[in-house]
């Protein structure tokens, strides 16, 4: 069985991961770390009943005492910057769903992972449908004159634009896109610009994670949309990443590299 430690275990994603692991026959939860709900049984907190794994706030102690094969980190960028060196020190494989990292930080992490011969998956989105949306956007981009992205998330999301929006654009050939200039009567009304693509970030109660990629061409519009209606949509991708990073330890950026879409 694959021994897993969940970092950020008291958060909404962390609880969903704990629930999911409890149903899988090839995984066992051996550690849970968070600064919230310290001392609580991770299984009880997640609604699956006692698992005998208490949430602790000392990552060094958790990793040293539980000896996981892989850690699953869904915290936030500031926490991950502190956690990553600890993961490397304990030589555990990593599945990271934390967003808000810069490209320079991701490349630096890649260099460390490769030099230490560890396994690591960093993905802005673990929903397989969202990964396919990004793949389809990459295919469509050369055939259209312009594109804009609208992404919708819950108001607790720290970063904007989302990591999914940025990675979608990074995968698109956008050098030929038209970028019409116009006067903004309200500052920011046209959204932010990244690599020739306008991005609009919506943060409202009721949303989980949603994105539209809208392509414009002569007399036509193509819209690609993905909706994560609950956090359970991310779990098949998380399980896939956990298995892959243990079977074939290397650095993976984006779930598409595991799905063979890279």
mmCIF file of C-alpha atoms in Angstrom:
data_model
loop_
_atom_site.group_PDB
_atom_site.id
_atom_site.type_symbol
_atom_site.label_atom_id
_atom_site.label_comp_id
_atom_site.label_asym_id
_atom_site.label_seq_id
_atom_site.Cartn_x
_atom_site.Cartn_y
_atom_site.Cartn_z
ATOM 1 C CA UNK A 1 0.000 0.000 0.000
ATOM 2 C CA UNK A 2 1.099 3.548 -0.704
ATOM 3 C CA UNK A 3 1.716 5.523 2.492
ATOM 4 C CA UNK A 4 0.380 9.083 2.188
ATOM 5 C CA UNK A 5 0.673 12.216 4.304
ATOM 6 C CA UNK A 6 -1.824 15.009 3.606
ATOM 7 C CA UNK A 7 -0.540 18.532 4.272
ATOM 8 C CA UNK A 8 -3.383 21.001 4.614
ATOM 9 C CA UNK A 9 -5.544 18.176 5.954
ATOM 10 C CA UNK A 10 -8.034 20.471 7.715
ATOM 11 C CA UNK A 11 -8.832 22.479 4.588
ATOM 12 C CA UNK A 12 -11.683 21.709 2.208
ATOM 13 C CA UNK A 13 -9.421 20.001 -0.322
ATOM 14 C CA UNK A 14 -7.488 18.218 2.410
ATOM 15 C CA UNK A 15 -10.663 16.752 3.886
ATOM 16 C CA UNK A 16 -11.835 15.626 0.452
ATOM 17 C CA UNK A 17 -8.490 13.891 -0.122
ATOM 18 C CA UNK A 18 -8.686 12.137 3.258
ATOM 19 C CA UNK A 19 -12.215 10.921 2.432
ATOM 20 C CA UNK A 20 -11.043 9.660 -0.946
ATOM 21 C CA UNK A 21 -7.964 7.864 0.396
ATOM 22 C CA UNK A 22 -10.101 6.092 2.998
ATOM 23 C CA UNK A 23 -12.085 4.422 0.190
ATOM 24 C CA UNK A 24 -9.053 3.267 -1.805
ATOM 25 C CA UNK A 25 -7.531 -0.170 -1.196
ATOM 26 C CA UNK A 26 -4.012 0.715 -2.365
ATOM 27 C CA UNK A 27 -3.529 3.789 -0.146
ATOM 28 C CA UNK A 28 -3.162 4.280 3.586
ATOM 29 C CA UNK A 29 -3.180 7.660 5.337
ATOM 30 C CA UNK A 30 -0.233 7.742 7.741
ATOM 31 C CA UNK A 31 0.122 11.469 8.442
ATOM 32 C CA UNK A 32 -1.920 14.667 8.514
ATOM 33 C CA UNK A 33 -0.548 18.158 8.979
ATOM 34 C CA UNK A 34 -2.253 21.537 9.383
ATOM 35 C CA UNK A 35 -2.159 24.569 11.640
ATOM 36 C CA UNK A 36 -5.929 24.239 12.161
ATOM 37 C CA UNK A 37 -7.812 21.486 14.018
ATOM 38 C CA UNK A 38 -4.622 20.252 15.707
ATOM 39 C CA UNK A 39 -5.237 17.065 17.687
ATOM 40 C CA UNK A 40 -8.348 16.111 15.730
ATOM 41 C CA UNK A 41 -8.556 12.726 14.031
ATOM 42 C CA UNK A 42 -8.277 13.437 10.297
ATOM 43 C CA UNK A 43 -10.897 10.800 9.516
ATOM 44 C CA UNK A 44 -13.427 12.158 11.985
ATOM 45 C CA UNK A 45 -12.882 15.686 10.682
ATOM 46 C CA UNK A 46 -13.445 14.441 7.130
ATOM 47 C CA UNK A 47 -16.594 12.540 8.020
ATOM 48 C CA UNK A 48 -15.357 8.985 7.463
ATOM 49 C CA UNK A 49 -14.868 8.012 11.098
ATOM 50 C CA UNK A 50 -11.692 7.481 13.137
ATOM 51 C CA UNK A 51 -8.560 6.635 11.160
ATOM 52 C CA UNK A 52 -6.134 6.886 14.054
ATOM 53 C CA UNK A 53 -4.237 9.729 12.364
ATOM 54 C CA UNK A 54 -4.242 12.945 14.366
ATOM 55 C CA UNK A 55 -3.623 16.316 12.757
ATOM 56 C CA UNK A 56 -0.314 17.842 13.869
ATOM 57 C CA UNK A 57 1.190 21.239 13.124
ATOM 58 C CA UNK A 58 4.874 20.203 13.094
ATOM 59 C CA UNK A 59 5.700 18.982 9.574
ATOM 60 C CA UNK A 60 9.138 17.683 10.558
ATOM 61 C CA UNK A 61 7.616 15.562 13.309
ATOM 62 C CA UNK A 62 4.808 14.287 11.084
ATOM 63 C CA UNK A 63 7.161 13.165 8.306
ATOM 64 C CA UNK A 64 9.726 11.746 10.692
ATOM 65 C CA UNK A 65 7.137 9.809 12.656
ATOM 66 C CA UNK A 66 4.928 8.513 9.856
ATOM 67 C CA UNK A 67 7.498 7.742 7.115
ATOM 68 C CA UNK A 68 5.185 8.427 4.137
ATOM 69 C CA UNK A 69 6.149 7.526 0.585
ATOM 70 C CA UNK A 70 4.356 10.571 -0.789
ATOM 71 C CA UNK A 71 2.972 13.843 0.529
ATOM 72 C CA UNK A 72 -0.053 15.604 -0.889
ATOM 73 C CA UNK A 73 0.181 19.391 -0.349
ATOM 74 C CA UNK A 74 -2.909 21.547 -0.901
ATOM 75 C CA UNK A 75 -2.034 24.551 1.242
ATOM 76 C CA UNK A 76 -1.073 27.963 -0.118
ATOM 77 C CA UNK A 77 2.026 29.347 -1.786
ATOM 78 C CA UNK A 78 3.533 30.868 1.364
ATOM 79 C CA UNK A 79 3.173 27.598 3.276
ATOM 80 C CA UNK A 80 4.529 25.531 0.393
ATOM 81 C CA UNK A 81 7.675 27.648 0.222
ATOM 82 C CA UNK A 82 8.388 26.525 3.797
ATOM 83 C CA UNK A 83 7.192 22.951 3.296
ATOM 84 C CA UNK A 84 9.109 22.114 0.127
ATOM 85 C CA UNK A 85 12.619 22.021 1.708
ATOM 86 C CA UNK A 86 11.230 19.742 4.434
ATOM 87 C CA UNK A 87 9.804 17.374 1.812
ATOM 88 C CA UNK A 88 13.186 17.266 0.080
ATOM 89 C CA UNK A 89 15.015 16.689 3.358
ATOM 90 C CA UNK A 90 12.828 13.656 4.092
ATOM 91 C CA UNK A 91 13.096 12.466 0.483
ATOM 92 C CA UNK A 92 9.387 11.921 -0.049
ATOM 93 C CA UNK A 93 7.579 12.092 -3.367
ATOM 94 C CA UNK A 94 5.264 15.083 -3.728
ATOM 95 C CA UNK A 95 1.874 15.847 -5.249
ATOM 96 C CA UNK A 96 1.331 19.596 -5.090
ATOM 97 C CA UNK A 97 -1.959 21.305 -5.868
ATOM 98 C CA UNK A 98 -1.020 24.630 -4.335
ATOM 99 C CA UNK A 99 -1.252 27.550 -6.774
ATOM 100 C CA UNK A 100 0.205 31.051 -6.647
ATOM 101 C CA UNK A 101 3.765 29.971 -7.458
ATOM 102 C CA UNK A 102 5.771 31.946 -10.006
ATOM 103 C CA UNK A 103 7.309 30.280 -13.048
ATOM 104 C CA UNK A 104 10.755 30.946 -11.560
ATOM 105 C CA UNK A 105 9.747 29.118 -8.374
ATOM 106 C CA UNK A 106 8.399 26.157 -10.329
ATOM 107 C CA UNK A 107 11.610 25.915 -12.349
ATOM 108 C CA UNK A 108 13.681 26.124 -9.171
ATOM 109 C CA UNK A 109 11.648 23.298 -7.637
ATOM 110 C CA UNK A 110 12.110 21.263 -10.818
ATOM 111 C CA UNK A 111 15.879 21.656 -10.576
ATOM 112 C CA UNK A 112 15.916 20.499 -6.955
ATOM 113 C CA UNK A 113 13.634 17.523 -7.644
ATOM 114 C CA UNK A 114 15.708 16.404 -10.617
ATOM 115 C CA UNK A 115 19.044 16.861 -8.860
ATOM 116 C CA UNK A 116 17.797 14.909 -5.828
ATOM 117 C CA UNK A 117 16.164 12.260 -8.058
ATOM 118 C CA UNK A 118 12.800 12.636 -6.359
ATOM 119 C CA UNK A 119 9.256 12.482 -7.685
ATOM 120 C CA UNK A 120 7.016 15.542 -7.852
ATOM 121 C CA UNK A 121 3.747 16.480 -9.549
ATOM 122 C CA UNK A 122 2.806 20.157 -9.596
ATOM 123 C CA UNK A 123 -0.554 20.825 -11.214
ATOM 124 C CA UNK A 124 -2.793 23.908 -11.141
ATOM 125 C CA UNK A 125 -5.853 21.726 -11.709
ATOM 126 C CA UNK A 126 -6.470 18.030 -11.030
ATOM 127 C CA UNK A 127 -9.867 17.804 -12.737
ATOM 128 C CA UNK A 128 -9.349 15.681 -15.843
ATOM 129 C CA UNK A 129 -12.016 17.676 -17.683
ATOM 130 C CA UNK A 130 -10.117 20.896 -16.990
ATOM 131 C CA UNK A 131 -6.910 19.340 -18.297
ATOM 132 C CA UNK A 132 -8.735 18.349 -21.488
ATOM 133 C CA UNK A 133 -10.085 21.911 -21.792
ATOM 134 C CA UNK A 134 -6.511 23.229 -21.681
ATOM 135 C CA UNK A 135 -5.486 20.653 -24.271
ATOM 136 C CA UNK A 136 -8.354 21.600 -26.596
ATOM 137 C CA UNK A 137 -7.466 25.293 -26.177
ATOM 138 C CA UNK A 138 -3.922 24.548 -27.304
ATOM 139 C CA UNK A 139 -5.265 22.811 -30.415
ATOM 140 C CA UNK A 140 -7.710 25.627 -31.232
ATOM 141 C CA UNK A 141 -5.425 28.631 -30.666
ATOM 142 C CA UNK A 142 -3.624 28.663 -34.064
ATOM 143 C CA UNK A 143 -6.953 28.817 -35.904
ATOM 144 C CA UNK A 144 -8.367 31.956 -34.264
ATOM 145 C CA UNK A 145 -7.492 35.647 -34.222
ATOM 146 C CA UNK A 146 -7.959 36.319 -30.518
ATOM 147 C CA UNK A 147 -8.956 34.751 -27.218
ATOM 148 C CA UNK A 148 -10.033 35.791 -23.753
ATOM 149 C CA UNK A 149 -10.475 33.766 -20.568
ATOM 150 C CA UNK A 150 -13.057 34.154 -17.834
ATOM 151 C CA UNK A 151 -12.380 32.141 -14.692
ATOM 152 C CA UNK A 152 -14.723 31.837 -11.725
ATOM 153 C CA UNK A 153 -13.798 30.730 -8.213
ATOM 154 C CA UNK A 154 -14.994 30.932 -4.619
ATOM 155 C CA UNK A 155 -14.029 34.129 -2.739
ATOM 156 C CA UNK A 156 -11.536 32.308 -0.488
ATOM 157 C CA UNK A 157 -9.176 31.705 -3.408
ATOM 158 C CA UNK A 158 -6.031 33.710 -2.728
ATOM 159 C CA UNK A 159 -4.557 34.169 -6.213
ATOM 160 C CA UNK A 160 -5.893 35.781 -9.388
ATOM 161 C CA UNK A 161 -5.771 34.871 -12.166
ATOM 162 C CA UNK A 162 -6.002 31.205 -11.321
ATOM 163 C CA UNK A 163 -3.148 28.840 -12.018
ATOM 164 C CA UNK A 164 -5.404 27.051 -14.495
ATOM 165 C CA UNK A 165 -5.937 30.251 -16.491
ATOM 166 C CA UNK A 166 -2.221 30.999 -16.603
ATOM 167 C CA UNK A 167 -1.304 27.455 -17.618
ATOM 168 C CA UNK A 168 -4.000 27.479 -20.307
ATOM 169 C CA UNK A 169 -2.427 30.571 -21.841
ATOM 170 C CA UNK A 170 1.100 29.193 -21.507
ATOM 171 C CA UNK A 171 0.042 26.204 -23.591
ATOM 172 C CA UNK A 172 -1.533 28.302 -26.342
ATOM 173 C CA UNK A 173 0.201 29.756 -29.392
ATOM 174 C CA UNK A 174 -0.958 33.326 -28.738
ATOM 175 C CA UNK A 175 1.763 35.316 -30.487
ATOM 176 C CA UNK A 176 -0.503 36.084 -33.451
ATOM 177 C CA UNK A 177 -3.538 37.163 -31.400
ATOM 178 C CA UNK A 178 -5.035 40.596 -31.964
ATOM 179 C CA UNK A 179 -5.091 42.773 -28.844
ATOM 180 C CA UNK A 180 -7.538 45.622 -29.529
ATOM 181 C CA UNK A 181 -6.773 48.833 -27.692
ATOM 182 C CA UNK A 182 -9.562 50.926 -26.215
ATOM 183 C CA UNK A 183 -10.232 53.380 -23.446
ATOM 184 C CA UNK A 184 -11.187 51.876 -20.103
ATOM 185 C CA UNK A 185 -13.781 54.125 -18.480
ATOM 186 C CA UNK A 186 -13.282 52.097 -15.302
ATOM 187 C CA UNK A 187 -9.729 50.925 -14.552
ATOM 188 C CA UNK A 188 -9.371 47.183 -15.064
ATOM 189 C CA UNK A 189 -12.651 46.813 -16.950
ATOM 190 C CA UNK A 190 -10.908 44.861 -19.717
ATOM 191 C CA UNK A 191 -9.223 42.477 -17.294
ATOM 192 C CA UNK A 192 -5.542 41.623 -17.017
ATOM 193 C CA UNK A 193 -3.276 40.836 -19.958
ATOM 194 C CA UNK A 194 -0.993 37.774 -20.016
ATOM 195 C CA UNK A 195 0.896 36.772 -23.152
ATOM 196 C CA UNK A 196 -1.588 38.516 -25.416
ATOM 197 C CA UNK A 197 -4.704 37.080 -23.775
ATOM 198 C CA UNK A 198 -7.137 39.026 -21.596
ATOM 199 C CA UNK A 199 -8.050 37.274 -18.346
ATOM 200 C CA UNK A 200 -11.070 38.106 -16.183
ATOM 201 C CA UNK A 201 -11.245 36.694 -12.638
ATOM 202 C CA UNK A 202 -14.604 36.339 -10.881
ATOM 203 C CA UNK A 203 -14.701 35.663 -7.131
ATOM 204 C CA UNK A 204 -18.209 35.004 -5.798
ATOM 205 C CA UNK A 205 -19.940 32.701 -3.314
ATOM 206 C CA UNK A 206 -21.457 29.649 -4.969
ATOM 207 C CA UNK A 207 -18.589 28.927 -7.340
ATOM 208 C CA UNK A 208 -16.040 26.133 -6.890
ATOM 209 C CA UNK A 209 -13.779 26.256 -9.981
ATOM 210 C CA UNK A 210 -14.910 27.138 -13.498
ATOM 211 C CA UNK A 211 -13.292 28.480 -16.657
ATOM 212 C CA UNK A 212 -14.283 29.627 -20.132
ATOM 213 C CA UNK A 213 -11.808 30.029 -22.972
ATOM 214 C CA UNK A 214 -13.448 32.139 -25.681
ATOM 215 C CA UNK A 215 -11.902 32.242 -29.152
ATOM 216 C CA UNK A 216 -12.929 34.841 -31.717
ATOM 217 C CA UNK A 217 -12.593 34.543 -35.487
ATOM 218 C CA UNK A 218 -14.174 35.903 -38.643
ATOM 219 C CA UNK A 219 -17.922 35.431 -38.171
ATOM 220 C CA UNK A 220 -17.578 32.812 -35.426
ATOM 221 C CA UNK A 221 -16.948 32.211 -31.740
ATOM 222 C CA UNK A 222 -15.660 29.024 -30.106
ATOM 223 C CA UNK A 223 -16.199 28.643 -26.361
ATOM 224 C CA UNK A 224 -14.550 25.935 -24.270
ATOM 225 C CA UNK A 225 -15.912 25.675 -20.740
ATOM 226 C CA UNK A 226 -15.237 23.436 -17.785
ATOM 227 C CA UNK A 227 -17.116 23.402 -14.478
ATOM 228 C CA UNK A 228 -16.005 21.713 -11.279
ATOM 229 C CA UNK A 229 -19.255 21.499 -9.341
ATOM 230 C CA UNK A 230 -17.642 19.940 -6.274
ATOM 231 C CA UNK A 231 -14.160 19.165 -5.042
ATOM 232 C CA UNK A 232 -14.779 15.498 -5.753
ATOM 233 C CA UNK A 233 -14.061 16.376 -9.407
ATOM 234 C CA UNK A 234 -10.376 16.697 -8.521
ATOM 235 C CA UNK A 235 -10.014 13.320 -6.821
ATOM 236 C CA UNK A 236 -9.479 11.002 -9.837
ATOM 237 C CA UNK A 237 -6.611 13.255 -10.915
ATOM 238 C CA UNK A 238 -5.133 13.374 -7.418
ATOM 239 C CA UNK A 239 -5.180 9.565 -7.174
ATOM 240 C CA UNK A 240 -3.644 9.271 -10.627
ATOM 241 C CA UNK A 241 -0.849 11.662 -9.627
ATOM 242 C CA UNK A 242 -0.178 9.871 -6.328
ATOM 243 C CA UNK A 243 0.170 6.529 -8.079
ATOM 244 C CA UNK A 244 2.267 7.864 -10.951
ATOM 245 C CA UNK A 245 4.752 9.793 -8.831
ATOM 246 C CA UNK A 246 5.448 6.635 -6.811
ATOM 247 C CA UNK A 247 5.642 4.312 -9.836
ATOM 248 C CA UNK A 248 7.789 6.604 -12.004
ATOM 249 C CA UNK A 249 9.405 9.283 -9.832
ATOM 250 C CA UNK A 250 10.364 12.357 -11.826
ATOM 251 C CA UNK A 251 9.156 15.955 -12.197
ATOM 252 C CA UNK A 252 5.734 16.446 -13.780
ATOM 253 C CA UNK A 253 4.246 19.891 -14.395
ATOM 254 C CA UNK A 254 0.554 19.614 -15.091
ATOM 255 C CA UNK A 255 -1.607 16.532 -15.151
ATOM 256 C CA UNK A 256 -1.438 16.460 -18.950
ATOM 257 C CA UNK A 257 2.106 15.109 -18.764
ATOM 258 C CA UNK A 258 0.752 12.081 -16.880
ATOM 259 C CA UNK A 259 -2.234 11.653 -19.205
ATOM 260 C CA UNK A 260 0.010 11.663 -22.275
ATOM 261 C CA UNK A 261 -1.290 15.013 -23.524
ATOM 262 C CA UNK A 262 1.911 16.993 -22.933
#
